[in-house]
Short mmCIF file of C-alpha atoms and ligand atoms in Angstrom, two decimals:
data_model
loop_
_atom_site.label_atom_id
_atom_site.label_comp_id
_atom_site.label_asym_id
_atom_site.label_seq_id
_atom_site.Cartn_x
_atom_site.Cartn_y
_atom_site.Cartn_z
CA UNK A 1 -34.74 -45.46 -45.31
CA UNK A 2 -33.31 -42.06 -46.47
CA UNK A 3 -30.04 -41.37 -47.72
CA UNK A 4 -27.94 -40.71 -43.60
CA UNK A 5 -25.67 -37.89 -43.57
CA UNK A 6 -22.97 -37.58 -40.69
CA UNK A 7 -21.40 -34.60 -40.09
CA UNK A 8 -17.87 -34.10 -37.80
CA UNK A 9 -17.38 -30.39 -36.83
CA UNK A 10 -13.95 -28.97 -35.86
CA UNK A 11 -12.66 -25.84 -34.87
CA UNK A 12 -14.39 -22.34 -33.74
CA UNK A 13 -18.19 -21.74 -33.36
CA UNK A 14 -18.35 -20.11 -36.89
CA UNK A 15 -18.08 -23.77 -38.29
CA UNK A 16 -20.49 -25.17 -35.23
CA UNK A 17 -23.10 -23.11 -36.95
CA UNK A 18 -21.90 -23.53 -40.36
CA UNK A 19 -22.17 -27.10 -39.65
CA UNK A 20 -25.86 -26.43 -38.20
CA UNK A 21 -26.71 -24.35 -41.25
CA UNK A 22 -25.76 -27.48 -43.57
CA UNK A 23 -27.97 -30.11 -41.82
CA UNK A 24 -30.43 -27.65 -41.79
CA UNK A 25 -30.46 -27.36 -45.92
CA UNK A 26 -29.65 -31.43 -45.77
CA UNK A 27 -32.80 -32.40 -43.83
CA UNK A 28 -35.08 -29.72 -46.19
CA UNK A 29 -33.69 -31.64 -49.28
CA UNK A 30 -35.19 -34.98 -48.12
CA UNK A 31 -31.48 -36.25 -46.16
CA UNK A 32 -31.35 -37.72 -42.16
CA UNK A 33 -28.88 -36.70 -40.37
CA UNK A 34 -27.41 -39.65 -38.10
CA UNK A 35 -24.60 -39.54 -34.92
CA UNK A 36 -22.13 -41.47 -36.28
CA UNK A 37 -19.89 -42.00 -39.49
CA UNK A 38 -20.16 -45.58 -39.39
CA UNK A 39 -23.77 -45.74 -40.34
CA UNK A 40 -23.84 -42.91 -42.28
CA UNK A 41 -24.12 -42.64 -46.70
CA UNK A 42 -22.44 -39.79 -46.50
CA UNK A 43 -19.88 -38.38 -44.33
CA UNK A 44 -18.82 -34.98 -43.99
CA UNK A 45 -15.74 -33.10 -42.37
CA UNK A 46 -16.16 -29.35 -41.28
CA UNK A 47 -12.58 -28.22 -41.22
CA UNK A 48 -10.49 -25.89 -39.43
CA UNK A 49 -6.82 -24.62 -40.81
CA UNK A 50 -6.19 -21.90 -38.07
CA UNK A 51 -3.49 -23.99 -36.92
CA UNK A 52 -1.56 -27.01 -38.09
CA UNK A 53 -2.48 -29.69 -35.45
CA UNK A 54 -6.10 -28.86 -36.33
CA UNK A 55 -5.18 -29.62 -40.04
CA UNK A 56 -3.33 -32.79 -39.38
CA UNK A 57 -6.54 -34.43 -36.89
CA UNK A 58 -9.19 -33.93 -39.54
CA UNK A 59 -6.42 -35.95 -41.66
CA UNK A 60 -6.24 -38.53 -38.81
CA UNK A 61 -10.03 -38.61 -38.99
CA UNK A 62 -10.68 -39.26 -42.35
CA UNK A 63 -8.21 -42.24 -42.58
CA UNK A 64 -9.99 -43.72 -38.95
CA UNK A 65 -13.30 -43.54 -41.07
CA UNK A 66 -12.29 -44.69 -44.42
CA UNK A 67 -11.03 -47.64 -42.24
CA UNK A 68 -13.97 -47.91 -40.13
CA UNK A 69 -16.47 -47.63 -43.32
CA UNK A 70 -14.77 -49.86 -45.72
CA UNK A 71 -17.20 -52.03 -46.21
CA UNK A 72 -20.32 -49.31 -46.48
CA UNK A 73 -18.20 -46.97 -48.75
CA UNK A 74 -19.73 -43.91 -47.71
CA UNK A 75 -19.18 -40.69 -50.02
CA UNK A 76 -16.86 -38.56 -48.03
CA UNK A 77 -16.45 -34.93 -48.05
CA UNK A 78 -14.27 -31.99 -46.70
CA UNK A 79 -16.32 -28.94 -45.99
CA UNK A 80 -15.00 -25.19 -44.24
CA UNK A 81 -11.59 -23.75 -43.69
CA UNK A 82 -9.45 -26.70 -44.84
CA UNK A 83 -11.65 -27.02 -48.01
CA UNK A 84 -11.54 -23.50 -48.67
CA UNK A 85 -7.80 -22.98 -49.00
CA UNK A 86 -6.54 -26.59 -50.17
CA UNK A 87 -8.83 -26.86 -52.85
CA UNK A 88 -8.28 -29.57 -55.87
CA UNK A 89 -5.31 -30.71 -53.29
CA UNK A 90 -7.75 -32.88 -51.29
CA UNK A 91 -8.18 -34.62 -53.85
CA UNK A 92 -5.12 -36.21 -53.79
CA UNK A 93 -6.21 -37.93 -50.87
CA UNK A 94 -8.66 -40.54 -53.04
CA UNK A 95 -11.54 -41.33 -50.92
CA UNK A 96 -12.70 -37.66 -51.11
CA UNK A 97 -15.47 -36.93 -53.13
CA UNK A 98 -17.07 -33.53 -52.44
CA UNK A 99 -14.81 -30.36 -51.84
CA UNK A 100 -16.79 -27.54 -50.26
CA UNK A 101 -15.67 -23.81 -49.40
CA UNK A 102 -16.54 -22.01 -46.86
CA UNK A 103 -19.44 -19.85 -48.67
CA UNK A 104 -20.79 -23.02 -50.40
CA UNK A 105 -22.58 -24.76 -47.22
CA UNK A 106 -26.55 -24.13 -48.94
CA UNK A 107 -24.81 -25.76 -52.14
CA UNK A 108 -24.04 -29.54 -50.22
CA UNK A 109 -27.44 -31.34 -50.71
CA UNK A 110 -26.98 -30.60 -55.21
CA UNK A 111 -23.23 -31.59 -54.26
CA UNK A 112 -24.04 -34.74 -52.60
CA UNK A 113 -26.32 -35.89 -55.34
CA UNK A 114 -23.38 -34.98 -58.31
CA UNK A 115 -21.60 -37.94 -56.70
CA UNK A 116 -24.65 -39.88 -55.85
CA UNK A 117 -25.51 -39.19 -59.66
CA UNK A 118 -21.74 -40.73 -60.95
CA UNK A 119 -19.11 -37.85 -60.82
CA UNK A 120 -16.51 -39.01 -58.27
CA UNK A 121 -14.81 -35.86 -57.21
CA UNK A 122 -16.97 -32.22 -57.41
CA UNK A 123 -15.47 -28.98 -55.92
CA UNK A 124 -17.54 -25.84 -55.00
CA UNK A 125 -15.11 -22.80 -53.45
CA UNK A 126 -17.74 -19.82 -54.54
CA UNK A 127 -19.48 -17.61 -52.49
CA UNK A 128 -22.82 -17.43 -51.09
CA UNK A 129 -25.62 -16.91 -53.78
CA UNK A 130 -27.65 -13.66 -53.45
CA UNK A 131 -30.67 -13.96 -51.42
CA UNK A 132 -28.95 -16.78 -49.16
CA UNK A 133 -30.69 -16.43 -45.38
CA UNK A 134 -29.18 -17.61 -42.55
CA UNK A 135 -31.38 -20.41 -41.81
CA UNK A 136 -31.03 -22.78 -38.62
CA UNK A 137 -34.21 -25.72 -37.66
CA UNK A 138 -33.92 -25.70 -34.02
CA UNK A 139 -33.62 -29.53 -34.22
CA UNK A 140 -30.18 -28.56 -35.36
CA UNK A 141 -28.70 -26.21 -32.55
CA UNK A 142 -26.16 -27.62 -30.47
CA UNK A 143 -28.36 -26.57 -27.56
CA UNK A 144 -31.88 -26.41 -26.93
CA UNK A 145 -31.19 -23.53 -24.27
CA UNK A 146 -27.78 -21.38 -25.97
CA UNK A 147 -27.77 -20.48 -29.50
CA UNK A 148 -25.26 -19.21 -31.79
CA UNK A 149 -26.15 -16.08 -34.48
CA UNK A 150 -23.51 -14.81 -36.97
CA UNK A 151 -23.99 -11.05 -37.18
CA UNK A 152 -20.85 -11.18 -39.35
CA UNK A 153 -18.56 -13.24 -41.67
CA UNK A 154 -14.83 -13.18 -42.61
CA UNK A 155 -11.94 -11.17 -41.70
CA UNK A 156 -10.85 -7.76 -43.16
CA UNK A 157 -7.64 -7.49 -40.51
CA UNK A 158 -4.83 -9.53 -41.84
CA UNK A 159 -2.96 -10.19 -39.07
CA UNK A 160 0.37 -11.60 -40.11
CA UNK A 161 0.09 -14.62 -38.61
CA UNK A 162 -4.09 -15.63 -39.30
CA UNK A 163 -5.40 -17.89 -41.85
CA UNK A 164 -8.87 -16.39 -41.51
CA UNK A 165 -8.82 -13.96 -44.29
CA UNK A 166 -7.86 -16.19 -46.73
CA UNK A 167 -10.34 -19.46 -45.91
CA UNK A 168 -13.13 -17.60 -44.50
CA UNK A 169 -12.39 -14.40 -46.92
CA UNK A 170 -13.88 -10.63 -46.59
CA UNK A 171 -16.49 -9.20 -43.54
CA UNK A 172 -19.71 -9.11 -44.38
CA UNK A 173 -22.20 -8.16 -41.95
CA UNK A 174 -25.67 -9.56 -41.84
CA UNK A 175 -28.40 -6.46 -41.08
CA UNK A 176 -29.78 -6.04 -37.64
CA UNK A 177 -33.25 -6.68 -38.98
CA UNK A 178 -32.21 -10.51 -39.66
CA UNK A 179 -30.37 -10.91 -36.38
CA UNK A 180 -33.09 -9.24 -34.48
CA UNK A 181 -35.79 -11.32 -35.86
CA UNK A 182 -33.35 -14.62 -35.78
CA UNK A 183 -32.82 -13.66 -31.94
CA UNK A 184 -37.11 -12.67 -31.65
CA UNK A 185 -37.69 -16.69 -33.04
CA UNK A 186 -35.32 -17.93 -30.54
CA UNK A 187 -36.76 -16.07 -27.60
CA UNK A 188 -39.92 -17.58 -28.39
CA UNK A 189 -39.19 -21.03 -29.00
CA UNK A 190 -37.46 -21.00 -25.54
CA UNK A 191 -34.06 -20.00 -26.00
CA UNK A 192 -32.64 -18.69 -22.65
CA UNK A 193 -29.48 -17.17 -24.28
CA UNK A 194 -27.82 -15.95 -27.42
CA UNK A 195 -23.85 -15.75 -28.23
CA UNK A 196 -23.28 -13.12 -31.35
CA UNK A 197 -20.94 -14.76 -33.07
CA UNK A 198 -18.10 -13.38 -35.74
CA UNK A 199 -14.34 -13.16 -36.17
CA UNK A 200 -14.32 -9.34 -34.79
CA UNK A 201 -18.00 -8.77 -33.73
CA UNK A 202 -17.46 -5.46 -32.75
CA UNK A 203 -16.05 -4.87 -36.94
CA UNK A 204 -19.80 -5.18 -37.43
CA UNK A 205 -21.01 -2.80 -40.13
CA UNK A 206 -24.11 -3.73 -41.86
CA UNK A 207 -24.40 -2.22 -45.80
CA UNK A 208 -28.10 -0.52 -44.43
CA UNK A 209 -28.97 1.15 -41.18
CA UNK A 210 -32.09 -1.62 -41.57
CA UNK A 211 -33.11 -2.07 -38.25
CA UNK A 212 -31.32 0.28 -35.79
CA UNK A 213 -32.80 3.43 -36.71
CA UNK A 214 -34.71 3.44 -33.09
CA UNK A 215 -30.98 2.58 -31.25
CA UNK A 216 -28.10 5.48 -30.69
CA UNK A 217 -24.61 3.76 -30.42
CA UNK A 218 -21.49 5.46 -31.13
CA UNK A 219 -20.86 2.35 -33.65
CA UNK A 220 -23.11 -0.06 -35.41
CA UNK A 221 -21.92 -2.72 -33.11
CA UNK A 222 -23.08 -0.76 -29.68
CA UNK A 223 -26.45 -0.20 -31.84
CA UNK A 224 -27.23 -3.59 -32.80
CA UNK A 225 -26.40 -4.80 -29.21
CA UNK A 226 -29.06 -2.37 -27.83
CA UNK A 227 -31.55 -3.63 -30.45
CA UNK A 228 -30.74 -7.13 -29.59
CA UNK A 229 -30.98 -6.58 -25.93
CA UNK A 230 -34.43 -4.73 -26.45
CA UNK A 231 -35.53 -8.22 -28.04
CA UNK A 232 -36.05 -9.16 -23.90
CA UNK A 233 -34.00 -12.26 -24.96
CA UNK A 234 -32.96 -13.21 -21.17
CA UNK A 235 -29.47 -13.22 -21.78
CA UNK A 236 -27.15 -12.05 -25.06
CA UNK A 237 -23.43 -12.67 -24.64
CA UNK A 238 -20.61 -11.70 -27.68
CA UNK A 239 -17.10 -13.32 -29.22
CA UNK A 240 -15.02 -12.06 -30.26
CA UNK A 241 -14.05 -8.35 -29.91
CA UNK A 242 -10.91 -6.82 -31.86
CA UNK A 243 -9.02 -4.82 -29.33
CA UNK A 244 -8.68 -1.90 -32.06
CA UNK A 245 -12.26 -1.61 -32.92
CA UNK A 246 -13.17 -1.77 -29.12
CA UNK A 247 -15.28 1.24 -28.30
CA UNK A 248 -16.17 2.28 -24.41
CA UNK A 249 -19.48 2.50 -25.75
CA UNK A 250 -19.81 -1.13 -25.88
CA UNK A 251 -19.73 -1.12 -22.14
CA UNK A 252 -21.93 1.84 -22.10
CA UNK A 253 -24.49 -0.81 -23.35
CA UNK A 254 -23.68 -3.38 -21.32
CA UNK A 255 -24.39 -1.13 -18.41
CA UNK A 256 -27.83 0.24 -19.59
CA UNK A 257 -28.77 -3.32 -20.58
CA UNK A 258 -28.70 -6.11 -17.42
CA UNK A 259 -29.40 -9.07 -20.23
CA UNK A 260 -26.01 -7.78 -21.61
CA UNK A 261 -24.20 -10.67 -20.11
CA UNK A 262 -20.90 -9.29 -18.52
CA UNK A 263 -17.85 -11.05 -20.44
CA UNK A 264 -15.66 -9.71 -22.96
CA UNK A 265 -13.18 -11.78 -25.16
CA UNK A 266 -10.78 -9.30 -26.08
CA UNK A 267 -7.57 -11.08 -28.11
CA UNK A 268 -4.47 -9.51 -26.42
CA UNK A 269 -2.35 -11.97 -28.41
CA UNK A 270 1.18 -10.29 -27.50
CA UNK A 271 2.55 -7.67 -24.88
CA UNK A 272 5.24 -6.53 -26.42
CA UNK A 273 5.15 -3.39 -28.83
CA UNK A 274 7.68 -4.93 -31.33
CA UNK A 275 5.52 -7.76 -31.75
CA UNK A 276 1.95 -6.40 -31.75
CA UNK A 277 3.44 -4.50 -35.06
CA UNK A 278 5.23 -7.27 -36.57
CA UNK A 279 1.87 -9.28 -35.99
CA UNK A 280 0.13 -6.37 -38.08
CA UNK A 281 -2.66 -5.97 -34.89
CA UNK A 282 -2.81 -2.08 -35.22
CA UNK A 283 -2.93 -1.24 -31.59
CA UNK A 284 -0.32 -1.26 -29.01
CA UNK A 285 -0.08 -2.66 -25.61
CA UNK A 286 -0.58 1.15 -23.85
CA UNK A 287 -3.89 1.34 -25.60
CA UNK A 288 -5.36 -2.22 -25.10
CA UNK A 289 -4.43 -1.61 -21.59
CA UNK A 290 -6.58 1.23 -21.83
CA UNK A 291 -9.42 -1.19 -22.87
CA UNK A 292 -9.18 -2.94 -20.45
CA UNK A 293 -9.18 0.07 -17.76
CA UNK A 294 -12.67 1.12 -19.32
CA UNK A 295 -13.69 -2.38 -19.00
CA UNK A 296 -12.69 -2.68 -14.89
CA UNK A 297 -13.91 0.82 -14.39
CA UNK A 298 -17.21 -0.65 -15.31
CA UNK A 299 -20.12 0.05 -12.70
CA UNK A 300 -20.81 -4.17 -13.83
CA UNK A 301 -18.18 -6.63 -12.72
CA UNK A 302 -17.06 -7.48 -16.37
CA UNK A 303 -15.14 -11.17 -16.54
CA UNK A 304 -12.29 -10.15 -19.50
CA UNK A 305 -11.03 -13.12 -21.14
CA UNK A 306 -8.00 -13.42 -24.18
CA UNK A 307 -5.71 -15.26 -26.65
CA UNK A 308 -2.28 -14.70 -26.49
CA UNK A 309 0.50 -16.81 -29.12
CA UNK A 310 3.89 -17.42 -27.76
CA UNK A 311 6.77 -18.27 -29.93
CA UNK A 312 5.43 -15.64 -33.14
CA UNK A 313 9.01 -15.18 -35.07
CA UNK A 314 11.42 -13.24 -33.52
CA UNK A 315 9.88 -13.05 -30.00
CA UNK A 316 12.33 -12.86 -27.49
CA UNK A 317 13.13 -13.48 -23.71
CA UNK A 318 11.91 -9.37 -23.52
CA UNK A 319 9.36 -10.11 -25.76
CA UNK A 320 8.00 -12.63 -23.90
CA UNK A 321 8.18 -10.87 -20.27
CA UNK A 322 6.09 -8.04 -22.03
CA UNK A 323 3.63 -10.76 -22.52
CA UNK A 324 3.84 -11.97 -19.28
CA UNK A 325 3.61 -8.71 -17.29
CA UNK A 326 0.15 -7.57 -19.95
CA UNK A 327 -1.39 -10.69 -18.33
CA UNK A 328 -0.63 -9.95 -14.79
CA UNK A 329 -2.28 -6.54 -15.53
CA UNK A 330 -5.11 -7.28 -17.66
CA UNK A 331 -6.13 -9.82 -14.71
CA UNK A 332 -7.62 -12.48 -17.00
CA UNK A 333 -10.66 -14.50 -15.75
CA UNK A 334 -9.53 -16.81 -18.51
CA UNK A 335 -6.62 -17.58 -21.38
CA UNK A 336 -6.15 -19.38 -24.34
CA UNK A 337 -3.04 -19.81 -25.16
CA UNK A 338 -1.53 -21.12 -28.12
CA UNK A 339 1.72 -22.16 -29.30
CA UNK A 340 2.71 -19.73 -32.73
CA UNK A 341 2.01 -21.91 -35.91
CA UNK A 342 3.43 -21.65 -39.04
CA UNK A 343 0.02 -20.89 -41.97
CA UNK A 344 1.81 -21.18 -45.12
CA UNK A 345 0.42 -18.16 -47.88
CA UNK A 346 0.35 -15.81 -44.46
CA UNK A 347 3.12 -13.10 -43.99
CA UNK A 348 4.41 -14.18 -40.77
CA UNK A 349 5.33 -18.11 -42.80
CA UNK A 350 8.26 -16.28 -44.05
CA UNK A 351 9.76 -14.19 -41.49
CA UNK A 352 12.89 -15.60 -40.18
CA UNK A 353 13.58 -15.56 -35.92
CA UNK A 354 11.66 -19.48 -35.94
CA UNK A 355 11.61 -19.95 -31.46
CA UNK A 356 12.41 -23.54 -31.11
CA UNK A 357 10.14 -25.88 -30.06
CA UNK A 358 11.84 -26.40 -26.76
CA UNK A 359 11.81 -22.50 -25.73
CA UNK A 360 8.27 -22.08 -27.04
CA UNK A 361 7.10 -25.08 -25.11
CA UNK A 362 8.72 -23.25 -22.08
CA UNK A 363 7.16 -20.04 -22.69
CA UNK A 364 3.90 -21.86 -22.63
CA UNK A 365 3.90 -23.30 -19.56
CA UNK A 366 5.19 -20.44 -17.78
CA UNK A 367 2.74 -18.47 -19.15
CA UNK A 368 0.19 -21.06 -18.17
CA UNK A 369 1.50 -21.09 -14.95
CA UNK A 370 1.33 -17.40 -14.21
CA UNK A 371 -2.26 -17.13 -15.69
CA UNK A 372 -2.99 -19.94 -12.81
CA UNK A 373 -2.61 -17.62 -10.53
CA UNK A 374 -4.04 -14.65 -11.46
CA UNK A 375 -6.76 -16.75 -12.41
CA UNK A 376 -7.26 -18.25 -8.81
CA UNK A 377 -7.27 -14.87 -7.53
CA UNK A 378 -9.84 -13.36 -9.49
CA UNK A 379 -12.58 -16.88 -8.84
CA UNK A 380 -12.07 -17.03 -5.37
CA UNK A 381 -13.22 -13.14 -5.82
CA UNK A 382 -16.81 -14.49 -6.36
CA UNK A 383 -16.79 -16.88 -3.20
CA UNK A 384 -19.97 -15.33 -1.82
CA UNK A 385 -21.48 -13.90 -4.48
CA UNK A 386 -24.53 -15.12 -5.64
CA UNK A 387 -24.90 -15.46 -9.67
CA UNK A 388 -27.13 -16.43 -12.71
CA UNK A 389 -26.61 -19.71 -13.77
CA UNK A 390 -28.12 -21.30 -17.11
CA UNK A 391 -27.94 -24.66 -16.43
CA UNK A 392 -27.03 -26.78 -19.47
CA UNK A 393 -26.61 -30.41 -17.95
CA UNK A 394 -25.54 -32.71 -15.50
CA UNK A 395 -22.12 -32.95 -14.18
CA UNK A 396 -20.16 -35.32 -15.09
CA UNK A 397 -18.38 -35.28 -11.95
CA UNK A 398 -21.37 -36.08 -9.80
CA UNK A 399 -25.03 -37.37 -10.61
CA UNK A 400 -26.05 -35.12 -8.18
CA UNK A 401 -24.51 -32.00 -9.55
CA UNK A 402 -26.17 -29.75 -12.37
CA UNK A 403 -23.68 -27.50 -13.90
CA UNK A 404 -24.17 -24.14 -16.14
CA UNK A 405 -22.58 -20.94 -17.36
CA UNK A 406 -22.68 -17.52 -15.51
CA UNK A 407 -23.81 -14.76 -16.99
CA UNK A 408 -19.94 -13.67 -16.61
CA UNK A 409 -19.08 -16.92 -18.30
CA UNK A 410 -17.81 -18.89 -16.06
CA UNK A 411 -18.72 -22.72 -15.41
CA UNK A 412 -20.13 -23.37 -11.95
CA UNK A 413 -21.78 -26.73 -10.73
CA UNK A 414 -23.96 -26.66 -7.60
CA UNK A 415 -26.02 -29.47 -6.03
CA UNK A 416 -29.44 -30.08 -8.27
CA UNK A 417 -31.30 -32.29 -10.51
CA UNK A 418 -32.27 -32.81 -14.64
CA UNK A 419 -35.76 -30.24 -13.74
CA UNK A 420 -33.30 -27.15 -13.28
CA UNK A 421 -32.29 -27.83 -17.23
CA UNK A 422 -32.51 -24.60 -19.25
CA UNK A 423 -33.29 -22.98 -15.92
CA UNK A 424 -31.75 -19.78 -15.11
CA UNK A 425 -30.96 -20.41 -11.12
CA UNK A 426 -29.27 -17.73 -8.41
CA UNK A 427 -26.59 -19.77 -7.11
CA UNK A 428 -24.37 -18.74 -4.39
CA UNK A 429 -20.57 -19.09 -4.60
CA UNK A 430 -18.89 -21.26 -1.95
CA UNK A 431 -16.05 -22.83 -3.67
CA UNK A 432 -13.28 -21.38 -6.10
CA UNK A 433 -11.64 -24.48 -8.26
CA UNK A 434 -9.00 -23.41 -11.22
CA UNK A 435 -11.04 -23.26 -14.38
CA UNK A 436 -15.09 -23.49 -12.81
CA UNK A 437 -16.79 -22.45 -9.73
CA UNK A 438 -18.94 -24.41 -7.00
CA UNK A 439 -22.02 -23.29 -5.16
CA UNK A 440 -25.79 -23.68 -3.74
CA UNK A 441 -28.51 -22.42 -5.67
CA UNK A 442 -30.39 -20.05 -3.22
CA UNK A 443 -33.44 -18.55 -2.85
CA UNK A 444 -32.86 -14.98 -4.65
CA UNK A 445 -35.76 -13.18 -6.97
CA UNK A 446 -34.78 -14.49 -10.64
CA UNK A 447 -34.43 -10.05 -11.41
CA UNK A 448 -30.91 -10.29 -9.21
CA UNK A 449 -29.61 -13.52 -11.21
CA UNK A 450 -29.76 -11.88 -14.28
CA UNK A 451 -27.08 -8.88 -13.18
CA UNK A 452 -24.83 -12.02 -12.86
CA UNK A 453 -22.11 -11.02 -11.63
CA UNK A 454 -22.12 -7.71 -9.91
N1 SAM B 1 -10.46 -12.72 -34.62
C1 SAM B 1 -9.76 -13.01 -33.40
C2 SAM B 1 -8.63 -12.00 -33.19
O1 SAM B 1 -7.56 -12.20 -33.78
O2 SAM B 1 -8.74 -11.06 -32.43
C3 SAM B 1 -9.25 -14.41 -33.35
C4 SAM B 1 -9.79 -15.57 -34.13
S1 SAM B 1 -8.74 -17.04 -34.25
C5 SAM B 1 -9.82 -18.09 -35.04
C6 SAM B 1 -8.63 -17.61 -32.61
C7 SAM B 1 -7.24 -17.55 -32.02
O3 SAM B 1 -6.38 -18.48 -32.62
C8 SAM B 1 -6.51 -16.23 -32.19
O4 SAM B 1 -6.94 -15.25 -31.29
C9 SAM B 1 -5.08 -16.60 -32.00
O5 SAM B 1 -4.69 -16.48 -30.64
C10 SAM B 1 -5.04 -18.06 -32.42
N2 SAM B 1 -4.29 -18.19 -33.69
C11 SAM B 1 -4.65 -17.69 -34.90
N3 SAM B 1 -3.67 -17.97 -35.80
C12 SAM B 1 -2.70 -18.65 -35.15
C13 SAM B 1 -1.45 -19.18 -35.53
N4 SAM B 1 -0.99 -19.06 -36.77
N5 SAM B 1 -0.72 -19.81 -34.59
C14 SAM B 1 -1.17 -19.94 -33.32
N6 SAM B 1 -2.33 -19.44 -32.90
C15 SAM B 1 -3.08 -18.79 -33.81
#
């Protein structure tokens, strides 16, 4: 039996594929990946550090599986954001052996073997090697029906409060040549849809025009979605937009292109003015709002979804009714929210105004609470509407329930069995439930599912 390799991903869908890129390069150099840490050789944690309690459970994790492996001994190693930033510190926690940045996942199968060779701690924080390709076995996707491709890497923004720059460093942009042939192989392998991944997709600026020359765009990132969508990939969705770089073209596309899914992630974060600039976002909330009228004004009904962090220093009660009354207008079909926490290294860890844990805790659940209910509003909206629905799986509510995403990214469930899987199916909306949507698949022409939701 080979050497088994278990790897735990956490965090954003830039470490689910960095985390598919790895066992990808583990399997080629001879290693099995296995589902579980307690029969694996080697176990590996893909980290995230974009906020603390995300930091603190991969710590949880690795002390469950040193106690759950004692007797095995497995090497154990810290891979991604967490990796990237703490370095040589890891080590202090002693049954770590391999430290790996977030450039050095093609580097883990020569790591592994340092320690399987005798060294007992090896650390890698470089960057990629020249040449590097982004290089995923489709035994590795977390889907046989939705894929993830990286069109870009890192962070050039520096918010004041974001980790990213520092543990995932500098954008660099992979040419539309790659992505267009990565999103070609899909297609005909029997992919049904495609999320373009990055930090700020729509930063996208390749160092060649490789590619696009055939596509107009009034930026690289409306050109490279046109020469993905003329791929005939059946549907291509994007996360996540940064409000300043978000061009009207953008929705120009998604109207000339129906497998242009019709969702936007656009990261709001705050409403009020004072904040947006103490957060270093470079717009302000009059011209995000104006985003978001180019995005309603859409001929497509466009689902808009958003972060926002409550409790950033110094917000107050004003502050925080700016951010309230930005949601009521932006009408999100969905929010994340997140409670403000403290990165140590970013510029935001030492501004003073801390928002104690009681208010902030407040803030969040009225925030929550009013998001509930423009949230209602806008599902019960597609009661009667009949949409595309990728089914991905059973329920888990009901054996007798398949359930999927819309095109405008929204779960919906509907009466069916395991044959509709990685079918796309025109479902009809009869029910509106908080966070997903219930229906009957009906007898539509396939050419109507895929405008979604219009
Ligand atoms: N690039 C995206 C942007 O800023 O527009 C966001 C990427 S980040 C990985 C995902 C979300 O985590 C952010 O939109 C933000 O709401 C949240 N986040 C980032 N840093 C945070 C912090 N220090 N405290 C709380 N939430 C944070």
């Amino acid at each position: 039996m080979g050497t088994r390799v278990y790897i735990e991903t956490f965090g954003c869908q830039m470490n689910v594929t960095d985390t598919e890129r790895a066992a990808t390069g583990l399997r080629k150099a001879g290693y099995e990946l296995t589902e579980s840490a307690e029969t694996a050789d080697v176990v590996l944690f893909n980290t995230c550090s974009v906020r603390e309690r995300a930091v603190q459970k991969v710590q949880t994790r690795i002390g469950e599986v040193r106690d759950s492996t004692r007797a095995r001994q497995p090497v154990i190693g810290v891979m991604g954001c967490v990796a990237q930033l703490e370095g040589e510190a890891i080590f202090d926690n002693a049954v770590v052996n391999i430290v790996a940045g977030t450039r050095a996942t093609d580097r883990l199968p020569a790591l592994i073997e340092r320690v399987r060779g005798g060294e007992s701690k090896v650390i890698d924080l470089g960057e990629r090697a020249a040449g590097e390709i982004w290089d995923v076995s489709p035994v590795e996707r977390h889907s046989p029906y939705v894929a993830f491709v990286p069109i870009i890497e890192g962070c050039n923004k520096f918010c004041s409060f974001c980790i990213v720059p520092y543990s995932r460093g500098r954008e660099i942009s992979r040419t539309a040549t790659e992505i267009v042939a990565e999103v070609e192989r899909l297609r005909q392998s029997g992919y049904k849809e495609v999320h373009l991944i990055g930090q700020n997709v729509n930063s996208y600026r390749p160092k060649s025009e490789e590619g696009m020359a055939s596509y107009t765009g009034a930026t690289h990132f409306s050109r490279l979605l046109r020469a993905v969508a003329a791929t005939g990939m059946e549907r291509i969705k994007f996360t996540t937009s940064f409000p300043r770089d978000f061009h009207p073209d953008i929705v120009s596309a998604i109207e000339e292109y129906p497998n242009l899914c019709d969702w936007i992630h656009l990261p709001v974060q705050s409403g009020s003015d004072r904040i947006l600039k103490a957060m270093r976002r470079g717009y302000d909330s009059s011209s995000y709002l104006r985003r978001v009228e180019t995005i309603r004004n859409s001929r497509r009904k466009l689902a808009l979804t958003s972060d926002v962090i409550v409790g950033f220093p110094g917000e107050t009660e004003s502050d925080f009714e700016a951010t309230l009354d930005i949601v009521k207008q932006s009408e999100y079909d969905g929010l994340y929210i997140f409670k403000y926490s403290t990165r140590p290294g970013t510029p935001a860890a030492k501004l003073a105004g801390e928002v104690p844990p009681g208010e902030m805790k407040e803030r969040f659940l009225m925030l929550e609470r009013t998001q509930r209910q423009v949230q209602s509003r806008r599902y019960a909206d597609y009661i009667g509407r009949t949409v595309g629905v990728l089914v991905e799986g059973e329920s888990s509510r009901s054996a007798d329930d398949v359930t999927g995403h819309s095109t405008c990214h929204k779960v919906v469930n509907f009466r069916g069995d395991s044959n509709l899987l990685g079918q796309i199916v025109d479902v009809t909306i009869t029910e509106a439930k908080p966070n997903s949507l219930y229906g009957r698949a009906g007898d539509l022409p396939l050419e109507t599912a895929q405008l979604g939701c219009t």
